[in-house]
Amino acid sequence: MITLFHNTMSAGSRTVRLLLTEYEIDVTFQEEQVWERREEFLQMNPAATLPVLVDSGNVIVGAHTICEYLDETRGALKREKRVYPEEPLGRAEMRRLVDWALMKFENEVTRYIVHERVTKRQMPSSVGGGAPDSQALRAARANIKYHLKYFGWLAQTRDWMAGDRMTNADLAVASSLSLLDYLGEIDWSEDAELKDWYARMKSRPAFRPLLADRLRGMPPVSHYVDLDF
Amino acid sequence: MITLFHNTMSAGSRTVRLLLTEYEIDVTFQEEQVWERREEFLQMNPAATLPVLVDSGNVIVGAHTICEYLDETRGALKREKRVYPEEPLGRAEMRRLVDWALMKFENEVTRYIVHERVTKRQMPSSVGGGAPDSQALRAARANIKYHLKYFGWLAQTRDWMAGDRMTNADLAVASSLSLLDYLGEIDWSEDAELKDWYARMKSRPAFRPLLADRLRGMPPVSHYVDLDF
């Protein structure tokens, strides 16, 4: 019995959702708004971060920790469906790019755009909700270009983000980009190879639940669900 | 032939230095100032972050990725000296706390204090150097208490941070605290169990090189090197 506490607009949560589906693991989902600081949630994870996975009562915290755990306990048996490379150097390259998506890109772009455009609309003003800060949005949008250029360079020089096979790095980068794409923040015309790579990710069956995500009162841009965008 | 690109005041770099010594791995050190944006360094790591490890020409980027790599290639043979637990749940708990130290604590405390008190003194004003921002320092110092309380609770309820054996989580938390201790930012009288745990970490032979670190024109507080502080 596995439960994932997640949020639709958390890139780390999306990465774990993709991995769970790729590994065909049955799971119950519970959406969490961390700003509510729900007591039972804080007892599981005093860091008040998402995602959190509960496996038979055991609490596993954080996207990369959960991914490592799922790979160690389930992925290692998946043979050609495994999204963790077998070799230490391959895993190191994958982990570098998972960190890039879920830490660097998150800290310089995703976190700000989601906070300003989505979370602040959901939160009451007593805990910091309100109108987006246009200066923070402008800074994050300026940073997007630099990151897309790097992901685009990877897409041009490799079949997949970390090399010649799809790995967890593809799941993490696609998760981050899918959030921003929902909000119409990505100009796909800038980079044909990156667009082609994202189209391949988007057409995977594991991606369907992400494309079905909807925020109340905030529909996605029209091309968000199109496989041919 | 292994080279570590690191910085004295980077908690992730200190964690890797401790792990290299615990695993008795020979290494050449090269101190890097990332704000210099040295061309050869950016070619190795376009994210411009530390630490970076080069093993026989292979570039491994980021503290937790390097630790995983060192454990996979060297640690697995270390038997009782291994600092990675053998079981997936033990590893998950260790990784949660490594993330806490090197991501959460880093983003809420360490990064600001090191940037304001150390890095800005070293950087020319053209790239952001100058006097510390007292507001940023005040915010970071307010956050320290909450993190020390949590680390203290772990020290009270467990022999080591992640359970009954020393793991990489102890190396990561001790690395972060040692930086702040150098700068006199930690009041050890607040928590006897945390102080006792840190004294145990500090007395390990692997800790000696960290205690010998010196910043130019900025000596550590007097108790920084004392094993009986």
mmCIF file of C-alpha atoms in Angstrom, chain B residues 78 80 123-124 126 134 139 148 192:
data_model
loop_
_atom_site.group_PDB
_atom_site.id
_atom_site.type_symbol
_atom_site.label_atom_id
_atom_site.label_comp_id
_atom_site.label_asym_id
_atom_site.label_seq_id
_atom_site.Cartn_x
_atom_site.Cartn_y
_atom_site.Cartn_z
ATOM 1 C CA LYS B 78 34.258 -0.697 2.968
ATOM 2 C CA GLU B 80 31.823 -1.680 8.642
ATOM 3 C CA MET B 123 34.275 39.472 -4.450
ATOM 4 C CA PRO B 124 35.059 42.737 -6.231
ATOM 5 C CA SER B 126 31.732 44.901 -9.841
ATOM 6 C CA SER B 134 22.137 43.146 7.784
ATOM 7 C CA ALA B 139 16.669 36.508 8.663
ATOM 8 C CA LEU B 148 19.423 23.502 15.437
ATOM 9 C CA ALA B 192 23.952 19.525 25.280
#
